[in-house]
mmCIF file of C-alpha atoms in Angstrom:
data_model
loop_
_atom_site.group_PDB
_atom_site.id
_atom_site.type_symbol
_atom_site.label_atom_id
_atom_site.label_comp_id
_atom_site.label_asym_id
_atom_site.label_seq_id
_atom_site.Cartn_x
_atom_site.Cartn_y
_atom_site.Cartn_z
ATOM 1 C CA MET A 1 -19.790 -97.544 -31.870
ATOM 2 C CA SER A 2 -18.754 -94.639 -29.675
ATOM 3 C CA GLU A 3 -21.454 -92.898 -27.636
ATOM 4 C CA TYR A 4 -19.869 -89.489 -28.174
ATOM 5 C CA TYR A 5 -22.781 -87.257 -29.230
ATOM 6 C CA TRP A 6 -21.141 -85.569 -32.209
ATOM 7 C CA ASN A 7 -20.225 -88.873 -33.840
ATOM 8 C CA SER A 8 -23.912 -89.183 -34.754
ATOM 9 C CA LYS A 9 -24.064 -85.652 -36.171
ATOM 10 C CA ILE A 10 -21.751 -85.911 -39.187
ATOM 11 C CA GLU A 11 -24.595 -85.426 -41.683
ATOM 12 C CA TYR A 12 -25.937 -82.479 -39.689
ATOM 13 C CA LEU A 13 -22.494 -80.851 -39.713
ATOM 14 C CA ARG A 14 -22.032 -81.526 -43.413
ATOM 15 C CA ASN A 15 -25.484 -80.144 -44.283
ATOM 16 C CA THR A 16 -25.371 -76.938 -42.217
ATOM 17 C CA ARG A 17 -21.791 -75.566 -42.246
ATOM 18 C CA TRP A 18 -22.279 -74.139 -45.733
ATOM 19 C CA LEU A 19 -24.940 -71.779 -44.378
ATOM 20 C CA TYR A 20 -22.333 -69.681 -42.530
ATOM 21 C CA TYR A 21 -19.779 -68.239 -44.971
ATOM 22 C CA ASN A 22 -19.251 -67.332 -48.587
ATOM 23 C CA ASP A 23 -15.952 -68.684 -49.900
ATOM 24 C CA ASP A 24 -14.823 -65.266 -51.131
ATOM 25 C CA TYR A 25 -15.225 -63.874 -47.606
ATOM 26 C CA LEU A 26 -13.003 -66.571 -46.127
ATOM 27 C CA GLU A 27 -10.451 -65.756 -48.820
ATOM 28 C CA PHE A 28 -10.723 -62.068 -47.889
ATOM 29 C CA LEU A 29 -10.011 -62.903 -44.233
ATOM 30 C CA VAL A 30 -6.979 -65.011 -45.100
ATOM 31 C CA LYS A 31 -5.434 -62.573 -47.565
ATOM 32 C CA ASN A 32 -6.595 -59.129 -46.477
ATOM 33 C CA VAL A 33 -7.346 -59.312 -42.759
ATOM 34 C CA TRP A 34 -4.877 -61.876 -41.441
ATOM 35 C CA LYS A 35 -2.478 -61.313 -44.372
ATOM 36 C CA ILE A 36 -1.218 -64.897 -44.387
ATOM 37 C CA ASN A 37 1.359 -64.830 -47.177
ATOM 38 C CA ALA A 38 3.779 -67.521 -45.994
ATOM 39 C CA PRO A 39 3.180 -71.212 -45.161
ATOM 40 C CA VAL A 40 1.610 -71.791 -41.738
ATOM 41 C CA ASN A 41 1.118 -74.788 -39.470
ATOM 42 C CA ILE A 42 -2.440 -74.852 -38.142
ATOM 43 C CA VAL A 43 -4.050 -76.798 -35.304
ATOM 44 C CA ASP A 44 -7.851 -77.048 -35.196
ATOM 45 C CA TYR A 45 -9.433 -77.736 -31.795
ATOM 46 C CA GLY A 46 -12.640 -79.765 -32.040
ATOM 47 C CA CYS A 47 -12.103 -80.209 -35.785
ATOM 48 C CA GLY A 48 -15.071 -82.512 -36.424
ATOM 49 C CA TYR A 49 -14.721 -83.941 -39.918
ATOM 50 C CA GLY A 50 -12.181 -81.222 -40.797
ATOM 51 C CA TYR A 51 -14.504 -78.499 -42.074
ATOM 52 C CA LEU A 52 -12.129 -75.597 -41.427
ATOM 53 C CA GLY A 53 -9.219 -77.459 -42.934
ATOM 54 C CA LEU A 54 -11.210 -78.168 -46.074
ATOM 55 C CA LYS A 55 -12.175 -74.507 -46.413
ATOM 56 C CA LEU A 56 -8.870 -72.862 -45.483
ATOM 57 C CA LEU A 57 -6.125 -75.111 -46.865
ATOM 58 C CA PRO A 58 -6.877 -74.247 -50.522
ATOM 59 C CA LEU A 59 -6.603 -70.552 -49.591
ATOM 60 C CA LEU A 60 -3.310 -70.797 -47.691
ATOM 61 C CA PRO A 61 0.196 -70.600 -49.189
ATOM 62 C CA ASP A 62 1.696 -73.840 -50.469
ATOM 63 C CA GLY A 63 3.489 -75.749 -47.743
ATOM 64 C CA SER A 64 0.894 -75.022 -45.068
ATOM 65 C CA THR A 65 -0.119 -77.919 -42.812
ATOM 66 C CA TYR A 66 -3.276 -78.765 -40.883
ATOM 67 C CA THR A 67 -3.613 -80.739 -37.652
ATOM 68 C CA GLY A 68 -7.135 -81.552 -36.489
ATOM 69 C CA ILE A 69 -8.004 -82.791 -33.005
ATOM 70 C CA ASP A 70 -11.385 -84.165 -31.988
ATOM 71 C CA LYS A 71 -12.810 -86.459 -29.347
ATOM 72 C CA GLY A 72 -15.068 -88.209 -31.847
ATOM 73 C CA GLU A 73 -13.597 -91.414 -33.235
ATOM 74 C CA ASP A 74 -16.124 -91.503 -36.085
ATOM 75 C CA LEU A 75 -15.530 -87.839 -36.903
ATOM 76 C CA ILE A 76 -11.786 -88.393 -37.180
ATOM 77 C CA LYS A 77 -12.381 -91.489 -39.300
ATOM 78 C CA GLU A 78 -14.586 -89.454 -41.627
ATOM 79 C CA ALA A 79 -11.963 -86.698 -41.817
ATOM 80 C CA ARG A 80 -9.244 -89.206 -42.722
ATOM 81 C CA GLN A 81 -11.355 -90.617 -45.524
ATOM 82 C CA ILE A 82 -11.875 -87.115 -46.907
ATOM 83 C CA PHE A 83 -8.294 -85.846 -46.628
ATOM 84 C CA ASP A 84 -6.736 -89.090 -47.884
ATOM 85 C CA LYS A 85 -8.067 -88.110 -51.315
ATOM 86 C CA LEU A 86 -6.618 -84.596 -51.181
ATOM 87 C CA PRO A 87 -3.040 -83.310 -51.689
ATOM 88 C CA HIS A 88 -2.739 -81.400 -48.392
ATOM 89 C CA SER A 89 -0.361 -82.132 -45.504
ATOM 90 C CA VAL A 90 -2.726 -83.211 -42.735
ATOM 91 C CA GLU A 91 -2.520 -84.926 -39.350
ATOM 92 C CA LEU A 92 -5.690 -86.006 -37.552
ATOM 93 C CA ILE A 93 -5.668 -86.880 -33.858
ATOM 94 C CA GLN A 94 -8.465 -88.518 -31.888
ATOM 95 C CA GLY A 95 -8.400 -87.242 -28.325
ATOM 96 C CA ASP A 96 -10.200 -85.261 -25.642
ATOM 97 C CA ILE A 97 -9.223 -81.588 -25.954
ATOM 98 C CA GLU A 98 -9.664 -81.113 -22.204
ATOM 99 C CA GLU A 99 -7.054 -83.787 -21.499
ATOM 100 C CA ILE A 100 -4.689 -83.926 -24.471
ATOM 101 C CA GLN A 101 -1.407 -82.029 -24.302
ATOM 102 C CA VAL A 102 -0.503 -80.029 -27.411
ATOM 103 C CA HIS A 103 3.078 -78.866 -27.881
ATOM 104 C CA ARG A 104 3.912 -75.268 -28.708
ATOM 105 C CA GLN A 105 4.642 -75.694 -32.402
ATOM 106 C CA TYR A 106 1.854 -74.073 -34.398
ATOM 107 C CA ASP A 107 1.477 -70.724 -36.131
ATOM 108 C CA ILE A 108 -2.315 -70.664 -35.778
ATOM 109 C CA ALA A 109 -4.757 -72.330 -33.397
ATOM 110 C CA LEU A 110 -8.351 -72.473 -34.641
ATOM 111 C CA CYS A 111 -11.744 -73.578 -33.465
ATOM 112 C CA HIS A 112 -15.195 -73.511 -35.028
ATOM 113 C CA ALA A 113 -18.462 -73.635 -33.038
ATOM 114 C CA PHE A 114 -16.544 -75.501 -30.346
ATOM 115 C CA LEU A 115 -16.040 -73.254 -27.332
ATOM 116 C CA LEU A 116 -19.795 -72.870 -26.822
ATOM 117 C CA HIS A 117 -19.882 -76.565 -25.877
ATOM 118 C CA MET A 118 -17.067 -76.281 -23.318
ATOM 119 C CA LYS A 119 -17.755 -75.900 -19.599
ATOM 120 C CA SER A 120 -14.512 -73.958 -19.166
ATOM 121 C CA PRO A 121 -13.910 -72.116 -22.463
ATOM 122 C CA ARG A 122 -11.299 -69.849 -20.879
ATOM 123 C CA ASP A 123 -9.175 -72.905 -20.033
ATOM 124 C CA ILE A 124 -9.488 -74.183 -23.614
ATOM 125 C CA LEU A 125 -8.490 -70.780 -24.951
ATOM 126 C CA GLN A 126 -5.403 -70.840 -22.747
ATOM 127 C CA LYS A 127 -4.528 -74.269 -24.111
ATOM 128 C CA MET A 128 -4.921 -72.926 -27.633
ATOM 129 C CA ILE A 129 -2.666 -69.979 -26.823
ATOM 130 C CA ASP A 130 -0.067 -72.289 -25.283
ATOM 131 C CA SER A 131 0.112 -74.330 -28.489
ATOM 132 C CA VAL A 132 0.994 -71.280 -30.624
ATOM 133 C CA LEU A 133 4.468 -69.878 -31.248
ATOM 134 C CA ASP A 134 5.270 -66.259 -30.447
ATOM 135 C CA GLY A 135 3.807 -64.025 -33.128
ATOM 136 C CA GLY A 136 1.232 -66.627 -34.105
ATOM 137 C CA ARG A 137 -2.540 -66.297 -33.927
ATOM 138 C CA VAL A 138 -5.577 -67.714 -32.228
ATOM 139 C CA ILE A 139 -8.731 -67.561 -34.391
ATOM 140 C CA CYS A 140 -12.164 -68.567 -33.103
ATOM 141 C CA PHE A 141 -15.319 -68.899 -35.190
ATOM 142 C CA GLU A 142 -18.082 -68.965 -32.562
ATOM 143 C CA PRO A 143 -21.807 -68.146 -32.464
ATOM 144 C CA HIS A 144 -23.796 -65.437 -30.800
ATOM 145 C CA TRP A 145 -27.155 -67.141 -30.539
ATOM 146 C CA ILE A 146 -29.281 -64.118 -29.736
ATOM 147 C CA ALA A 147 -27.942 -62.260 -32.783
ATOM 148 C CA ASN A 148 -28.531 -65.395 -34.827
ATOM 149 C CA THR A 149 -32.171 -65.640 -33.799
ATOM 150 C CA ALA A 150 -32.657 -61.918 -34.376
ATOM 151 C CA ASN A 151 -31.580 -62.429 -37.991
ATOM 152 C CA TYR A 152 -34.613 -64.291 -39.302
ATOM 153 C CA GLY A 153 -36.650 -62.510 -41.967
ATOM 154 C CA PHE A 154 -40.154 -63.630 -42.909
ATOM 155 C CA ASP A 155 -42.759 -62.698 -45.467
ATOM 156 C CA GLY A 156 -46.232 -62.423 -43.961
ATOM 157 C CA ILE A 157 -45.206 -63.221 -40.373
ATOM 158 C CA GLN A 158 -44.288 -60.798 -37.609
ATOM 159 C CA GLN A 159 -40.964 -61.947 -36.214
ATOM 160 C CA SER A 160 -42.160 -61.411 -32.649
ATOM 161 C CA GLU A 161 -44.845 -64.058 -33.224
ATOM 162 C CA VAL A 162 -42.288 -66.801 -33.859
ATOM 163 C CA VAL A 163 -39.046 -65.539 -32.262
ATOM 164 C CA ARG A 164 -39.418 -64.381 -28.651
ATOM 165 C CA LEU A 165 -36.066 -62.682 -28.201
ATOM 166 C CA GLY A 166 -36.498 -61.730 -24.559
ATOM 167 C CA ILE A 167 -37.465 -65.250 -23.549
ATOM 168 C CA LEU A 168 -34.675 -66.771 -25.624
ATOM 169 C CA GLN A 169 -32.072 -64.461 -24.108
ATOM 170 C CA LYS A 170 -33.249 -65.474 -20.647
ATOM 171 C CA LEU A 171 -32.910 -69.145 -21.609
ATOM 172 C CA TYR A 172 -29.439 -68.699 -23.101
ATOM 173 C CA GLU A 173 -28.144 -66.798 -20.092
ATOM 174 C CA ALA A 174 -29.635 -69.284 -17.620
ATOM 175 C CA SER A 175 -28.063 -72.201 -19.489
ATOM 176 C CA ALA A 176 -24.663 -70.500 -19.490
ATOM 177 C CA LYS A 177 -24.923 -69.796 -15.776
ATOM 178 C CA ASP A 178 -25.952 -73.375 -14.935
ATOM 179 C CA SER A 179 -23.606 -75.291 -17.224
ATOM 180 C CA GLY A 180 -20.818 -72.890 -18.178
ATOM 181 C CA LYS A 181 -21.665 -73.587 -21.840
ATOM 182 C CA ASP A 182 -22.413 -70.254 -23.507
ATOM 183 C CA GLY A 183 -24.121 -70.072 -26.881
ATOM 184 C CA ASN A 184 -23.496 -66.315 -26.886
ATOM 185 C CA ILE A 185 -19.740 -66.732 -26.432
ATOM 186 C CA GLY A 186 -19.002 -65.230 -29.832
ATOM 187 C CA MET A 187 -19.455 -61.718 -28.438
ATOM 188 C CA ARG A 188 -17.384 -62.460 -25.336
ATOM 189 C CA LEU A 189 -14.370 -63.785 -27.171
ATOM 190 C CA PRO A 190 -12.613 -60.494 -27.984
ATOM 191 C CA ILE A 191 -12.763 -59.677 -24.264
ATOM 192 C CA LEU A 192 -11.457 -63.099 -23.244
ATOM 193 C CA LEU A 193 -8.656 -63.046 -25.816
ATOM 194 C CA SER A 194 -7.467 -59.649 -24.639
ATOM 195 C CA GLN A 195 -7.715 -60.626 -20.959
ATOM 196 C CA LEU A 196 -5.569 -63.691 -21.727
ATOM 197 C CA GLY A 197 -2.839 -61.473 -23.122
ATOM 198 C CA LEU A 198 -3.352 -61.540 -26.871
ATOM 199 C CA ARG A 199 -2.519 -58.454 -28.873
ATOM 200 C CA ASN A 200 -4.158 -56.824 -31.891
ATOM 201 C CA VAL A 201 -7.458 -58.459 -30.991
ATOM 202 C CA GLY A 202 -10.181 -58.063 -33.587
ATOM 203 C CA CYS A 203 -13.551 -59.504 -34.486
ATOM 204 C CA ARG A 204 -15.459 -59.950 -37.735
ATOM 205 C CA VAL A 205 -18.973 -61.184 -38.506
ATOM 206 C CA SER A 206 -19.783 -63.925 -40.997
ATOM 207 C CA ASP A 207 -21.105 -62.486 -44.216
ATOM 208 C CA LYS A 208 -23.601 -64.978 -45.553
ATOM 209 C CA VAL A 209 -27.313 -64.260 -45.743
ATOM 210 C CA ASN A 210 -29.287 -67.292 -46.880
ATOM 211 C CA PHE A 211 -32.336 -66.446 -48.980
ATOM 212 C CA LEU A 212 -35.065 -69.007 -49.506
ATOM 213 C CA ASP A 213 -36.282 -67.486 -52.746
ATOM 214 C CA GLN A 214 -39.349 -68.880 -54.463
ATOM 215 C CA ASN A 215 -37.804 -67.876 -57.788
ATOM 216 C CA MET A 216 -34.542 -69.760 -57.229
ATOM 217 C CA ASP A 217 -33.520 -73.036 -58.866
ATOM 218 C CA ALA A 218 -35.797 -75.799 -57.561
ATOM 219 C CA THR A 219 -32.962 -78.158 -56.615
ATOM 220 C CA GLU A 220 -31.102 -75.433 -54.734
ATOM 221 C CA LYS A 221 -34.320 -74.401 -53.002
ATOM 222 C CA VAL A 222 -34.896 -77.928 -51.697
ATOM 223 C CA ARG A 223 -31.302 -78.162 -50.518
ATOM 224 C CA LEU A 224 -31.464 -74.815 -48.719
ATOM 225 C CA PHE A 225 -34.814 -75.558 -47.080
ATOM 226 C CA GLN A 226 -33.618 -78.926 -45.814
ATOM 227 C CA SER A 227 -30.419 -77.371 -44.425
ATOM 228 C CA LEU A 228 -32.389 -74.633 -42.676
ATOM 229 C CA LYS A 229 -34.603 -77.268 -41.083
ATOM 230 C CA GLU A 230 -31.528 -79.201 -39.927
ATOM 231 C CA GLU A 231 -30.185 -75.953 -38.506
ATOM 232 C CA GLY A 232 -33.232 -76.023 -36.229
ATOM 233 C CA ILE A 233 -35.513 -73.511 -37.930
ATOM 234 C CA GLY A 234 -39.100 -74.728 -37.705
ATOM 235 C CA GLN A 235 -38.027 -77.925 -35.993
ATOM 236 C CA GLU A 236 -40.417 -80.651 -34.894
ATOM 237 C CA LEU A 237 -41.760 -80.340 -31.351
ATOM 238 C CA GLU A 238 -42.334 -82.828 -28.577
ATOM 239 C CA ASP A 239 -45.487 -83.071 -26.456
ATOM 240 C CA PRO A 240 -46.423 -79.527 -25.289
ATOM 241 C CA VAL A 241 -46.718 -80.507 -21.646
ATOM 242 C CA LYS A 242 -43.230 -82.003 -21.723
ATOM 243 C CA VAL A 243 -41.746 -79.010 -23.548
ATOM 244 C CA VAL A 244 -43.289 -76.519 -21.123
ATOM 245 C CA GLU A 245 -42.047 -78.527 -18.146
ATOM 246 C CA GLN A 246 -38.534 -78.593 -19.580
ATOM 247 C CA LEU A 247 -38.567 -74.835 -20.211
ATOM 248 C CA VAL A 248 -39.739 -74.169 -16.653
ATOM 249 C CA GLN A 249 -36.912 -76.359 -15.352
ATOM 250 C CA ARG A 250 -34.532 -74.180 -17.381
ATOM 251 C CA GLY A 251 -35.726 -71.031 -15.601
ATOM 252 C CA LEU A 252 -38.814 -69.720 -17.395
ATOM 253 C CA SER A 253 -42.117 -68.977 -15.741
ATOM 254 C CA VAL A 254 -45.065 -71.123 -16.829
ATOM 255 C CA GLU A 255 -46.437 -68.192 -18.853
ATOM 256 C CA GLU A 256 -43.096 -67.610 -20.582
ATOM 257 C CA ALA A 257 -42.735 -71.324 -21.319
ATOM 258 C CA GLN A 258 -46.207 -71.485 -22.834
ATOM 259 C CA ALA A 259 -45.508 -68.401 -24.942
ATOM 260 C CA GLN A 260 -42.242 -69.912 -26.167
ATOM 261 C CA TYR A 261 -43.938 -73.175 -27.098
ATOM 262 C CA ALA A 262 -46.673 -71.265 -28.957
ATOM 263 C CA ALA A 263 -44.031 -69.308 -30.906
ATOM 264 C CA GLU A 264 -42.119 -72.455 -31.864
ATOM 265 C CA LEU A 265 -45.355 -74.179 -32.902
ATOM 266 C CA LYS A 266 -46.359 -71.242 -35.105
ATOM 267 C CA LEU A 267 -42.931 -71.248 -36.759
ATOM 268 C CA LEU A 268 -43.261 -74.989 -37.402
ATOM 269 C CA GLN A 269 -46.683 -74.475 -38.946
ATOM 270 C CA GLU A 270 -45.738 -71.457 -41.054
ATOM 271 C CA PHE A 271 -42.246 -72.328 -42.285
ATOM 272 C CA ASP A 272 -42.147 -74.631 -45.298
ATOM 273 C CA SER A 273 -40.440 -74.917 -48.669
ATOM 274 C CA ASP A 274 -42.877 -72.373 -50.123
ATOM 275 C CA SER A 275 -41.879 -69.683 -47.631
ATOM 276 C CA TRP A 276 -39.956 -66.532 -48.471
ATOM 277 C CA PHE A 277 -37.282 -66.439 -45.787
ATOM 278 C CA THR A 278 -33.883 -64.903 -45.015
ATOM 279 C CA TYR A 279 -31.433 -66.126 -42.404
ATOM 280 C CA ALA A 280 -28.071 -64.667 -41.371
ATOM 281 C CA PRO A 281 -26.179 -66.921 -38.889
ATOM 282 C CA ASN A 282 -24.088 -63.958 -37.721
ATOM 283 C CA MET A 283 -21.112 -66.014 -36.562
ATOM 284 C CA LYS A 284 -18.418 -64.021 -34.796
ATOM 285 C CA ILE A 285 -14.810 -64.513 -35.921
ATOM 286 C CA SER A 286 -12.438 -63.350 -33.193
ATOM 287 C CA TYR A 287 -8.660 -63.342 -33.430
ATOM 288 C CA GLY A 288 -5.531 -62.094 -31.761
ATOM 289 C CA THR A 289 -1.756 -62.347 -31.855
ATOM 290 C CA VAL A 290 0.255 -64.298 -29.289
ATOM 291 C CA GLY A 291 3.106 -62.349 -27.745
ATOM 292 C CA ARG A 292 5.040 -63.429 -24.642
ATOM 293 C CA GLU A 293 7.261 -61.283 -22.474
#
């Protein structure tokens, strides 16, 4: 069994991706924003089990193809098992994006929640651009963590008691500075795409607001609550001394670390399947057109 981290996260990916987009919004992007009305060849960087391919291929013109690339052997195996049962033209490649060479043959290069894990996202973006034909597109679905955490809505709880935005922003920025991995990259991407020479750069925001409604269908309520927990909302905590030490190592003062632990503990204690709760992931969808002199 491979030790690649994301190989062990297939169920997490399967159980949380649906929180981000309504299908009709993805269809709107394809048909009304990107105006894809002829077959396209797509390459998906860090494809996982093929989530984007599964969502987009049914919306694209007949004759479109999908190539997915991922480092995870188990993820690619899972993707093959899924797509083998479907009528789409698909190629799945197991390989390290940072090392693999991709020929310039695609109309669209995609990624989804991938660049935030890269130490050099600008280099990956350049590789994506280099794999696209003139006039093609690069499209990136990436998070903006601080906007995500600002988009929790509670009944009976002050958000500031359980979501310490100032502390979280400090943590996110320190992590990006130390590792190069930026959970707020979604808001940087239009800038990066333009700086790398793309034209007609634009950005959209994911539309879905998840509502844990105590009047909703019981089965759907359980499913939503479990997915929200897997997303990390009200997650279980380790020993407080250990957590505080880790937060201090990441750049917080002792007081800030203790306040953050207290907020996370209160959220754990307050958030359950009987809560009224809204959550908007606020994913950023950035895109631009490749044009070479």
